[in-house]
PDB file of C-alpha atoms and ligand atoms in Angstrom:
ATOM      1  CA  UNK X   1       2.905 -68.375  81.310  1.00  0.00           C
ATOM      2  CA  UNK X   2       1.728 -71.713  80.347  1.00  0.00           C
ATOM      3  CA  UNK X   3       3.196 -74.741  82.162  1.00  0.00           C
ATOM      4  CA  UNK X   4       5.581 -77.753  81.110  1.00  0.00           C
ATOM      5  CA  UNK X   5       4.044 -80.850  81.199  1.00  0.00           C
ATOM      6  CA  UNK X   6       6.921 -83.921  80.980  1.00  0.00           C
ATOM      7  CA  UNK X   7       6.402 -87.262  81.155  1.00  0.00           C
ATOM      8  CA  UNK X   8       8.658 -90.813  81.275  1.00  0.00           C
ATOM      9  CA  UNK X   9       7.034 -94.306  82.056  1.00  0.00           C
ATOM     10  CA  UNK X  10       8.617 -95.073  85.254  1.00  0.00           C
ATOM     11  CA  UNK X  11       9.912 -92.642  88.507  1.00  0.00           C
ATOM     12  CA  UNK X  12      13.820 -93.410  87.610  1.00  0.00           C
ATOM     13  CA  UNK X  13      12.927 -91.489  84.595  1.00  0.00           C
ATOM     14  CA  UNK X  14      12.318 -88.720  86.336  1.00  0.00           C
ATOM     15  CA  UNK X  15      13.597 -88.916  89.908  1.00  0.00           C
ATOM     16  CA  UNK X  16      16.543 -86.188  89.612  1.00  0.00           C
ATOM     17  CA  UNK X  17      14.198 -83.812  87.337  1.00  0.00           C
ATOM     18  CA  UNK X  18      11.721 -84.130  91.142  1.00  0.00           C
ATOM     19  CA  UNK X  19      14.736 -83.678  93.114  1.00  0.00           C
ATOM     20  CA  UNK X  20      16.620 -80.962  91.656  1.00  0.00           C
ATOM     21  CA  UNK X  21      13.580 -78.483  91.344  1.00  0.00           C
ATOM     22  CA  UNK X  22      12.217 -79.872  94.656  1.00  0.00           C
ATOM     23  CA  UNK X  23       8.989 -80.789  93.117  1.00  0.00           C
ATOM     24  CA  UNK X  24       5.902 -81.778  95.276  1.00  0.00           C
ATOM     25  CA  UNK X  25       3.809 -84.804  94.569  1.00  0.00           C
ATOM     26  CA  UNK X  26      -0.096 -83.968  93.899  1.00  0.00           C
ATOM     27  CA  UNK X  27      -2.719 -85.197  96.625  1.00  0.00           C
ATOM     28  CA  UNK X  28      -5.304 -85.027  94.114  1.00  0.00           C
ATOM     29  CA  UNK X  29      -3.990 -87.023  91.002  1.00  0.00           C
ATOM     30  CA  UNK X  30      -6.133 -90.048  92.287  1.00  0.00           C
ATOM     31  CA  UNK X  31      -4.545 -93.332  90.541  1.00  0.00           C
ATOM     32  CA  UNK X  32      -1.577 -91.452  89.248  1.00  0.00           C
ATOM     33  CA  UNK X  33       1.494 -90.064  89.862  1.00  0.00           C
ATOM     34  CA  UNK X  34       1.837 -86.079  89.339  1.00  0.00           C
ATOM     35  CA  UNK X  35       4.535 -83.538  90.648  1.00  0.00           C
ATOM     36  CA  UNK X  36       3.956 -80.124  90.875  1.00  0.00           C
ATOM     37  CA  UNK X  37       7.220 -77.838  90.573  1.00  0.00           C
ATOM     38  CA  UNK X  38       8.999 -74.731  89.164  1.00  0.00           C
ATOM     39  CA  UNK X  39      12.174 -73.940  87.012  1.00  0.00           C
ATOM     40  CA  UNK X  40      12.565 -70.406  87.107  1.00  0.00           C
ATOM     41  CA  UNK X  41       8.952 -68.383  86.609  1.00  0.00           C
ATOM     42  CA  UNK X  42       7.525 -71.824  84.726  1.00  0.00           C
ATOM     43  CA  UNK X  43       5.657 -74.392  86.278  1.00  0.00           C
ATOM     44  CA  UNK X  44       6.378 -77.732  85.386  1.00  0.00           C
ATOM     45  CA  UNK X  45       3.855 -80.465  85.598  1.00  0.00           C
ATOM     46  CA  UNK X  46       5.731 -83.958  86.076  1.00  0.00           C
ATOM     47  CA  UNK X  47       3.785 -87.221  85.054  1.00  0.00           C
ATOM     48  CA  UNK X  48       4.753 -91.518  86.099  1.00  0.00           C
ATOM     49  CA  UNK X  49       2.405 -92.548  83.329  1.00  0.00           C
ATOM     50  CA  UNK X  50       3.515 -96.536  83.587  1.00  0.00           C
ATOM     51  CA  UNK X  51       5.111 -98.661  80.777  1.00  0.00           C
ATOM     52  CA  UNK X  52       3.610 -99.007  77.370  1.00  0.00           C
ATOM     53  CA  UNK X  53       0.935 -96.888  74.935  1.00  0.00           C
ATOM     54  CA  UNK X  54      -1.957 -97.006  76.916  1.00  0.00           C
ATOM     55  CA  UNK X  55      -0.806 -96.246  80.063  1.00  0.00           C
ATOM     56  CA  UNK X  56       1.151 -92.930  78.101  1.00  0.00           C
ATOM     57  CA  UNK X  57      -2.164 -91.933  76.561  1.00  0.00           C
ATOM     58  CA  UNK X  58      -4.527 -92.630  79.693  1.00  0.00           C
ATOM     59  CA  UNK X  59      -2.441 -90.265  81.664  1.00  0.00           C
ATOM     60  CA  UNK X  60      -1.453 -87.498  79.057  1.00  0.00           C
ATOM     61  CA  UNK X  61      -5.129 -87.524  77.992  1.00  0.00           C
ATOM     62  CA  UNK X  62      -6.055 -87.146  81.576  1.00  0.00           C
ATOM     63  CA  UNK X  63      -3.563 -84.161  82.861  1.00  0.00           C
ATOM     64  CA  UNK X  64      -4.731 -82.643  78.805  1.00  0.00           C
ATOM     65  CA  UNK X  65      -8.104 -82.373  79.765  1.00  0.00           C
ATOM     66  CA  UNK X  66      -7.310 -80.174  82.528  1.00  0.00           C
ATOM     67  CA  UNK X  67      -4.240 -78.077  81.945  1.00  0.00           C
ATOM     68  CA  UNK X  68      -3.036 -76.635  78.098  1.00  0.00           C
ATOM     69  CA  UNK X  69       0.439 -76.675  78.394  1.00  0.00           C
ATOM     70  CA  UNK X  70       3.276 -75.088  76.441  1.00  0.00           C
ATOM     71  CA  UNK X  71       4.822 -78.214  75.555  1.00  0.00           C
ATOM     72  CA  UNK X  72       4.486 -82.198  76.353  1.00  0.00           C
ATOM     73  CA  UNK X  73       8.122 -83.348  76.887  1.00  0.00           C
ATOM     74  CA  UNK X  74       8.303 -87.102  76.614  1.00  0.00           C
ATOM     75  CA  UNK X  75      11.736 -88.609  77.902  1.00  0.00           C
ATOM     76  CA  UNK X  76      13.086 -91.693  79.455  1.00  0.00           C
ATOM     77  CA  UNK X  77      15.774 -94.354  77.842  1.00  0.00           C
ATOM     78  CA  UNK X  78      15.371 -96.745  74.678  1.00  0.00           C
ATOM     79  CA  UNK X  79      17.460 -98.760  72.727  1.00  0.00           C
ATOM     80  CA  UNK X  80      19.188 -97.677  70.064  1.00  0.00           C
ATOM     81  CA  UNK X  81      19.157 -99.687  66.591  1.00  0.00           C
ATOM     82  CA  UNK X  82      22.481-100.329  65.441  1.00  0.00           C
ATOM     83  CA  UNK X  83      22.716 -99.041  62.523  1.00  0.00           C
ATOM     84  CA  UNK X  84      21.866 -95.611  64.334  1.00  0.00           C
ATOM     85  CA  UNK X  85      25.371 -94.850  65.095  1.00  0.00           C
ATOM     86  CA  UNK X  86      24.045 -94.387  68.563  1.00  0.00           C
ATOM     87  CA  UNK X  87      25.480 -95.618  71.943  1.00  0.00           C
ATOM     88  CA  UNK X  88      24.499 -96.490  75.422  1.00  0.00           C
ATOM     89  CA  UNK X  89      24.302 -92.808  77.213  1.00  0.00           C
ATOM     90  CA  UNK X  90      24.279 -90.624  74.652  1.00  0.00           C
ATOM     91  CA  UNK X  91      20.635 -88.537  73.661  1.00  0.00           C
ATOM     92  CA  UNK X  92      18.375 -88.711  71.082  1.00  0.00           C
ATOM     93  CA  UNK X  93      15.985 -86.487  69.886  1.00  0.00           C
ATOM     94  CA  UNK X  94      12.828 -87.274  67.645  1.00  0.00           C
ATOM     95  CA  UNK X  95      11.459 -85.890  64.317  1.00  0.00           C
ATOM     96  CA  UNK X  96       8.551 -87.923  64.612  1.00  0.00           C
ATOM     97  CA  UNK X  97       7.146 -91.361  65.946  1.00  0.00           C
ATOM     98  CA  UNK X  98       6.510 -94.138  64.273  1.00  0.00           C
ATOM     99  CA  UNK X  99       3.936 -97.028  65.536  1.00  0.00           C
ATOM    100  CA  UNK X 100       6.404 -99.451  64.681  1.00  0.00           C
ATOM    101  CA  UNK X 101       4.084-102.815  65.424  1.00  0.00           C
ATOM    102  CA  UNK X 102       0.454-101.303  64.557  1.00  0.00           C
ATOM    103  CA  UNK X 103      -0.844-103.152  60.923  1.00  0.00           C
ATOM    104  CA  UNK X 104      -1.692-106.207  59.372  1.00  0.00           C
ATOM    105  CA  UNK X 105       0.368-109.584  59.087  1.00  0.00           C
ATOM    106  CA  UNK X 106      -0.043-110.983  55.864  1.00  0.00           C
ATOM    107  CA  UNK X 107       0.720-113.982  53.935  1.00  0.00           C
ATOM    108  CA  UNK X 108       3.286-111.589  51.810  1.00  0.00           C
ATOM    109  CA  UNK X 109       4.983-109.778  55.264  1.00  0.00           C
ATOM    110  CA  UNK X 110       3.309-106.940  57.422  1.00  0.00           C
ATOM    111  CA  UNK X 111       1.896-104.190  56.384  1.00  0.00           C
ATOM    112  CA  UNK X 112       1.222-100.823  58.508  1.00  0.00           C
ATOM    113  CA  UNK X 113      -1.823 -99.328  59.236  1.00  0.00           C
ATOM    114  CA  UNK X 114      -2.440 -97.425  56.065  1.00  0.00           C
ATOM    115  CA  UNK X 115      -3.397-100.745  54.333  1.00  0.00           C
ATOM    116  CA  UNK X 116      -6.384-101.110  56.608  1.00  0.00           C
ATOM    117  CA  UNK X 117      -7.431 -97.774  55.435  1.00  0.00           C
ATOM    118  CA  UNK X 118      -8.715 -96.302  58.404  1.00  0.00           C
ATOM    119  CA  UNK X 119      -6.359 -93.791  60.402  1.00  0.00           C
ATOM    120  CA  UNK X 120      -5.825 -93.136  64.225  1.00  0.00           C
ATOM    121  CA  UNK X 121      -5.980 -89.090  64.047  1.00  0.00           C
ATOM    122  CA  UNK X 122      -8.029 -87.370  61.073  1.00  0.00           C
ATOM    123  CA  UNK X 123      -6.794 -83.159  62.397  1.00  0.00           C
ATOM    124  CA  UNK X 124      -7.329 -80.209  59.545  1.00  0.00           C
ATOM    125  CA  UNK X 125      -8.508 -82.726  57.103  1.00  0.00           C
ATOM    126  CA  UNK X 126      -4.976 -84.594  57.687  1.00  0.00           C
ATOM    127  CA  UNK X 127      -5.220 -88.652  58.278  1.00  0.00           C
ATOM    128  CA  UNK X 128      -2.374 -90.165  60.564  1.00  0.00           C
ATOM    129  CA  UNK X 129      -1.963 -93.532  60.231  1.00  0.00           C
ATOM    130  CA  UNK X 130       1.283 -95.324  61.762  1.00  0.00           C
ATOM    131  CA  UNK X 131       3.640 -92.002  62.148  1.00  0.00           C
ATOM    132  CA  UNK X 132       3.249 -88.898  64.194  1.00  0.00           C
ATOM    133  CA  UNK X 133       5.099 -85.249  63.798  1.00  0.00           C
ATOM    134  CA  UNK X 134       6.548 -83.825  66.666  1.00  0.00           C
ATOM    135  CA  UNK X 135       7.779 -79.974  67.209  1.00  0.00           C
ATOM    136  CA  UNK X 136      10.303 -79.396  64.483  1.00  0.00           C
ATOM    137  CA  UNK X 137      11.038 -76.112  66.295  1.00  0.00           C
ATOM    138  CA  UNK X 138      11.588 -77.855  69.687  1.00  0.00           C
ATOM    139  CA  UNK X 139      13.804 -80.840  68.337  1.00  0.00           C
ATOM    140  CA  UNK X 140      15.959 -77.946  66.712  1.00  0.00           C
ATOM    141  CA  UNK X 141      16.140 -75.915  70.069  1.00  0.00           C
ATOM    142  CA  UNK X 142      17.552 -79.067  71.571  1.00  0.00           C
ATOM    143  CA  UNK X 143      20.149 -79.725  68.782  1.00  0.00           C
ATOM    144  CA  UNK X 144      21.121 -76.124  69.268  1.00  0.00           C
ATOM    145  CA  UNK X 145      21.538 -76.404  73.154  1.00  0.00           C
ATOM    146  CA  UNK X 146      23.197 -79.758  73.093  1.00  0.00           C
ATOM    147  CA  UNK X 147      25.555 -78.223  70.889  1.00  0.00           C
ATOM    148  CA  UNK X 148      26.540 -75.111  72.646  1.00  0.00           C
ATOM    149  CA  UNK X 149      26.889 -77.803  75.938  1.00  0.00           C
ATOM    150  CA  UNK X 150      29.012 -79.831  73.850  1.00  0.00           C
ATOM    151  CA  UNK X 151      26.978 -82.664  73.976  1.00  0.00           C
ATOM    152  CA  UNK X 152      25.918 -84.529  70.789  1.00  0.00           C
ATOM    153  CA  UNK X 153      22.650 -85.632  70.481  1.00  0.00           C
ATOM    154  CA  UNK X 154      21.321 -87.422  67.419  1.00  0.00           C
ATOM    155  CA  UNK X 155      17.929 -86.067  65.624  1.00  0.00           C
ATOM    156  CA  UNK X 156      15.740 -89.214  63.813  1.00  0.00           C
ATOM    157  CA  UNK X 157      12.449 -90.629  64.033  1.00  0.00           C
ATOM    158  CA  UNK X 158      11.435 -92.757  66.826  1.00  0.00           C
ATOM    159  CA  UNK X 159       9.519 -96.008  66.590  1.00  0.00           C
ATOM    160  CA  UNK X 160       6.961 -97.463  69.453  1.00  0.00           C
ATOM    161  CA  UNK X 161       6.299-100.741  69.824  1.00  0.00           C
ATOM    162  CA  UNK X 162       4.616-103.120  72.112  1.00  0.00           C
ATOM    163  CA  UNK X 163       7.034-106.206  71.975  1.00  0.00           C
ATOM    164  CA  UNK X 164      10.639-104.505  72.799  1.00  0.00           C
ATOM    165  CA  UNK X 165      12.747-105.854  70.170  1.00  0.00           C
ATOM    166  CA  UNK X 166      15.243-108.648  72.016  1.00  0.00           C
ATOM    167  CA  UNK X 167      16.878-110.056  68.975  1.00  0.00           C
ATOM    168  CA  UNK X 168      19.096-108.472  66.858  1.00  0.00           C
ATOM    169  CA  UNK X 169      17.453-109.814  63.680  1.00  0.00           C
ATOM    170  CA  UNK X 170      14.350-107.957  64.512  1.00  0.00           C
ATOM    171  CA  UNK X 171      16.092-104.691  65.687  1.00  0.00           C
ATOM    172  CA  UNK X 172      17.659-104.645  62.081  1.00  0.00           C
ATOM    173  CA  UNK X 173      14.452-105.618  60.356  1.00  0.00           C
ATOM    174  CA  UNK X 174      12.649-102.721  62.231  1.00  0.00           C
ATOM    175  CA  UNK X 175      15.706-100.469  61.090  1.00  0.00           C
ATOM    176  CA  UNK X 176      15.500-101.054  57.779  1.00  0.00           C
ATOM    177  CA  UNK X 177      11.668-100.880  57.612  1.00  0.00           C
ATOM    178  CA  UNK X 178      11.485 -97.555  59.004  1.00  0.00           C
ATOM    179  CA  UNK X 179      14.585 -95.780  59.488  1.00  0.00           C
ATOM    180  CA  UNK X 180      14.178 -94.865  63.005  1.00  0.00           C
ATOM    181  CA  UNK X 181      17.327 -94.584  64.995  1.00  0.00           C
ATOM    182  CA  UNK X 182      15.967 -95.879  68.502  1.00  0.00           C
ATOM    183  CA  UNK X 183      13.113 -97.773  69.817  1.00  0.00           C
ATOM    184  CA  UNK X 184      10.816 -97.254  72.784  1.00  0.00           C
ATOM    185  CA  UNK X 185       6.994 -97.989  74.232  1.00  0.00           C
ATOM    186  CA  UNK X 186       5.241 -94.720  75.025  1.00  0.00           C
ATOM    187  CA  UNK X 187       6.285 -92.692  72.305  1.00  0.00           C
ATOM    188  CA  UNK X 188       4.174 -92.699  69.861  1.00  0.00           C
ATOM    189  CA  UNK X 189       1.155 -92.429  71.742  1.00  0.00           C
ATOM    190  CA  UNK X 190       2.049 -89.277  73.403  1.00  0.00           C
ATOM    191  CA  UNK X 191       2.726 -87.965  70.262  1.00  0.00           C
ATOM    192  CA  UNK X 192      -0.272 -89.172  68.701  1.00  0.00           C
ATOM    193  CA  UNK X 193      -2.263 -88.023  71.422  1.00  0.00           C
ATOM    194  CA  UNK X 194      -0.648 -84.085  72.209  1.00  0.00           C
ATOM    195  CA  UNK X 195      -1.507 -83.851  68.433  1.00  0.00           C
ATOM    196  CA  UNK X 196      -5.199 -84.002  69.043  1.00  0.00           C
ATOM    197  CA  UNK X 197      -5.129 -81.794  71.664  1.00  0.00           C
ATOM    198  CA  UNK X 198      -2.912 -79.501  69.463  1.00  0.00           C
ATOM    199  CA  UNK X 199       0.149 -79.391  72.056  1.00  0.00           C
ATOM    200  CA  UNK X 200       3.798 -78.983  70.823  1.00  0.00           C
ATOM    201  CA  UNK X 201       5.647 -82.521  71.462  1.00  0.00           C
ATOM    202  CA  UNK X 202       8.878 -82.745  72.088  1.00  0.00           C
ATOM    203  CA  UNK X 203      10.845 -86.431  73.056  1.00  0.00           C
ATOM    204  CA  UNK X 204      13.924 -86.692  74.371  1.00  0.00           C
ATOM    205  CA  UNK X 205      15.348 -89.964  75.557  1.00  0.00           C
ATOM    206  CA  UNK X 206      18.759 -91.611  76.621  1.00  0.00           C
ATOM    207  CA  UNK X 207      20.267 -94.702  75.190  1.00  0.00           C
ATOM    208  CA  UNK X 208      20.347 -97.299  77.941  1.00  0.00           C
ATOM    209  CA  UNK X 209      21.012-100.209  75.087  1.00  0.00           C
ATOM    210  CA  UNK X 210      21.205-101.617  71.669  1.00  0.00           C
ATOM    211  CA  UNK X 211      18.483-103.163  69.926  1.00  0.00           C
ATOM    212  CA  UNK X 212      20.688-106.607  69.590  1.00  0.00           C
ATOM    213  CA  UNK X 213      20.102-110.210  71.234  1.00  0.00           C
ATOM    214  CA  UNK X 214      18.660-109.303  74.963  1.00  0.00           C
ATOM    215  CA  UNK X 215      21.833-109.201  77.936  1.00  0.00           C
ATOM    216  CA  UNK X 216      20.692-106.937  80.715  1.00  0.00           C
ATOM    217  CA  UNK X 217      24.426-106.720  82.029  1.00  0.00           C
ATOM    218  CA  UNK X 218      25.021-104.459  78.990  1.00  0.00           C
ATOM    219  CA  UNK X 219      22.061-101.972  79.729  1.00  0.00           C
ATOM    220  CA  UNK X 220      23.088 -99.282  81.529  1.00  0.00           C
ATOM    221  CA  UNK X 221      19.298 -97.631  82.318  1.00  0.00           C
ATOM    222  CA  UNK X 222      20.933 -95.261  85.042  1.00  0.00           C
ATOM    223  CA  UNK X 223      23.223 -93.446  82.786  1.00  0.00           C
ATOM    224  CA  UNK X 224      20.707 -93.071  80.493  1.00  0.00           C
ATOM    225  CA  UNK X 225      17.929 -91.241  82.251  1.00  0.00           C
ATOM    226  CA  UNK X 226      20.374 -89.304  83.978  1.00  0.00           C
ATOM    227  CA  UNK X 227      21.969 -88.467  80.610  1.00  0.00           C
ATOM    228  CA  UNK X 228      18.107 -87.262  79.556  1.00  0.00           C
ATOM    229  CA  UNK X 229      17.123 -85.814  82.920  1.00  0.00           C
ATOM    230  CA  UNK X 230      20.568 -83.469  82.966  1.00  0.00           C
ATOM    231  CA  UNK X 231      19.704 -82.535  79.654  1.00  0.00           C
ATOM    232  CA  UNK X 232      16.030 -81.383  79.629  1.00  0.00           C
ATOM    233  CA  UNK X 233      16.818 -79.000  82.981  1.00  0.00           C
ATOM    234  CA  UNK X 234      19.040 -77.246  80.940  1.00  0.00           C
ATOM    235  CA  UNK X 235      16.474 -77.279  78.213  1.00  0.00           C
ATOM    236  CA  UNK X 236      13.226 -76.266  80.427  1.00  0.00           C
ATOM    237  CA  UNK X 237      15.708 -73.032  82.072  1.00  0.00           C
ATOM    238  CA  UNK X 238      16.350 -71.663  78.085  1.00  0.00           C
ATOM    239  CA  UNK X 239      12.196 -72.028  77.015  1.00  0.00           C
TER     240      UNK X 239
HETATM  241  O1  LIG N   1      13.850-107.250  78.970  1.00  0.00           O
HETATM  242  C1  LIG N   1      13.807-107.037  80.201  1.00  0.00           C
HETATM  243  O2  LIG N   1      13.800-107.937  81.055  1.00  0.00           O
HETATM  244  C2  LIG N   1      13.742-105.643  80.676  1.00  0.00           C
HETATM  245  C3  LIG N   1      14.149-105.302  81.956  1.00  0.00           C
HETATM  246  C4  LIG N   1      14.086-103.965  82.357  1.00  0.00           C
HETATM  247  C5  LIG N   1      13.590-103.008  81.501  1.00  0.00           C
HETATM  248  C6  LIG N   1      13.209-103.418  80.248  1.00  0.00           C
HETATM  249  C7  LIG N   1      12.703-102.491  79.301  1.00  0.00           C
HETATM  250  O3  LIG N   1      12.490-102.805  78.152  1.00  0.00           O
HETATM  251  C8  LIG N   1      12.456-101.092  79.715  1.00  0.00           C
HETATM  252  C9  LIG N   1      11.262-100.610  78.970  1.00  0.00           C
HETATM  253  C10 LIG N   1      11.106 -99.141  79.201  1.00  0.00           C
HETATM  254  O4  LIG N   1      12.251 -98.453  78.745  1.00  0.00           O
HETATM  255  C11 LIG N   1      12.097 -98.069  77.381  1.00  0.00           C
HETATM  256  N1  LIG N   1      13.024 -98.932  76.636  1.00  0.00           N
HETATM  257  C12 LIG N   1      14.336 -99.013  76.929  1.00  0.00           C
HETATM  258  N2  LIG N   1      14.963 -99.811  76.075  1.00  0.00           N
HETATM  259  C13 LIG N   1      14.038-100.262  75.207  1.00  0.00           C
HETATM  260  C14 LIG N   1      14.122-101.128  74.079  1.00  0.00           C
HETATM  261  O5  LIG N   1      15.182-101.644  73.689  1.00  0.00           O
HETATM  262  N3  LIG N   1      12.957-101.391  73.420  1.00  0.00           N
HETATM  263  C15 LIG N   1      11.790-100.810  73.806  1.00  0.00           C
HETATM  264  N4  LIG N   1      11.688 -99.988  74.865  1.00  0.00           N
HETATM  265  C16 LIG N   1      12.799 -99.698  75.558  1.00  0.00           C
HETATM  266  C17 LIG N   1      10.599 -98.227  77.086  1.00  0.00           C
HETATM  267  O6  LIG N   1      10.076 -97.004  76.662  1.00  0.00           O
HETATM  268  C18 LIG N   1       9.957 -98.665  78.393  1.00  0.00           C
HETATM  269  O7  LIG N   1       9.360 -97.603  79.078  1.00  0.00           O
HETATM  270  C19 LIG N   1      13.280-104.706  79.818  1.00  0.00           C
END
């Protein structure tokens, strides 16, 4: 049976997921941080890749090289546009990710990648420029489980960026530009990156705030990655 690889940014992403299954930190990882553990008769490969895109792609590109897993599970907390109808602590799950900050400025506004011409991924003749699929399948199974928990989780793309959005007026621009529902900074490049190794993606995050004018005392990052960690045990024990 091939093995679960997840990944978050930072260890309180994935601290209880370590605990609960009693997972064992790698010797040989070198520079990065890798847990070895089990749920049930699957192995379950748990990756710190650090904040931001290129950490997310150095270290998924590095544990891809070696291992071909079932699925990459990306998870962690974001903030949640509000127009999303999301709040702090509940889940989201993506139906693709969206380079959010990846273009051209020009003297008319900003323009994504696609105006450039020249696309991240080219796979089966296919050009991907700013957005990135993930596993329709997988974002259903987790609609489907959250549901028969009785948790509601909210399905919508995903955008990545670089600069997190502390304004309000740019969480609402970045809303209306793309329609995502959420906003994070490793997204995108995992899914961008499990799609050239062909690897199912699945990303599942909690809400630890709203895109709006930055206040840290109304982030709530605990209950968010708890919220997320809770919810992919459940979902690694039904694969
Ligand atoms: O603005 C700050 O001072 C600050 C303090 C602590 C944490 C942050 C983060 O932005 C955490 C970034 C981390 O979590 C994800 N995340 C969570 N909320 C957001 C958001 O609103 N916009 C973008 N990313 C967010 C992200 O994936 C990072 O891994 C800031």
């Amino acid at each position: 049976m091939k093995p679960v690889f997840v990944t978050a940014s930072t260890i309180q992403e994935l601290s209880m997921l370590v605990r609960v299954i009693g997972a064992r930190q790698r010797a040989d990882a070198g520079l990065r941080e890798v847990y070895d553990g089990r749920i049930g008769k699957r192995d379950i490969i748990i990756a710190v890749t650090g904040m931001g895109k290129v950490n997310a792609a150095s270290a998924i590109t590095a544990l891809l090289e070696h291992v071909s897993p079932q699925i990459l599970i990306n998870t962690g907390c974001c903030g949640a546009y509000r127009g999303s109808s999301l709040t702090p602590g509940d889940l989201a799950v993506a139906t693709a990710e969206i380079f959010a900050d990846e273009g051209v400025l020009t003297s008319t506004g900003w323009r994504p990648l696609d105006f450039i011409g020249i696309p991240f991924v080219v796979r089966n003749g296919k050009s991907f420029f700013n957005e990135f699929p993930l596993s329709v399948q997988a974002a259903e199974k987790a609609v489907h489980l959250a549901a028969a928990l009785g948790l509601s989780i909210k399905r919508g793309k995903f955008l990545t960026v670089s600069t997190c959005s502390g304004t309000t007026g740019r969480g609402d621009e970045l809303y209306r530009r793309f329609g995502g529902i959420c906003e994070n900074m490793e997204g995108a490049a995992a899914a961008q990156i499990a799609l050239r190794y062909g690897v199912d993606c699945l990303e599942i995050r909690g809400i630890s705030n709203m895109v709006e004018d930055r206040d840290l005392s109304r982030w709530d990052i605990p209950r968010a990655v708890e919220a997320a960690q809770r919810f992919l045990l459940k979902y690694i024990e039904e694969l």
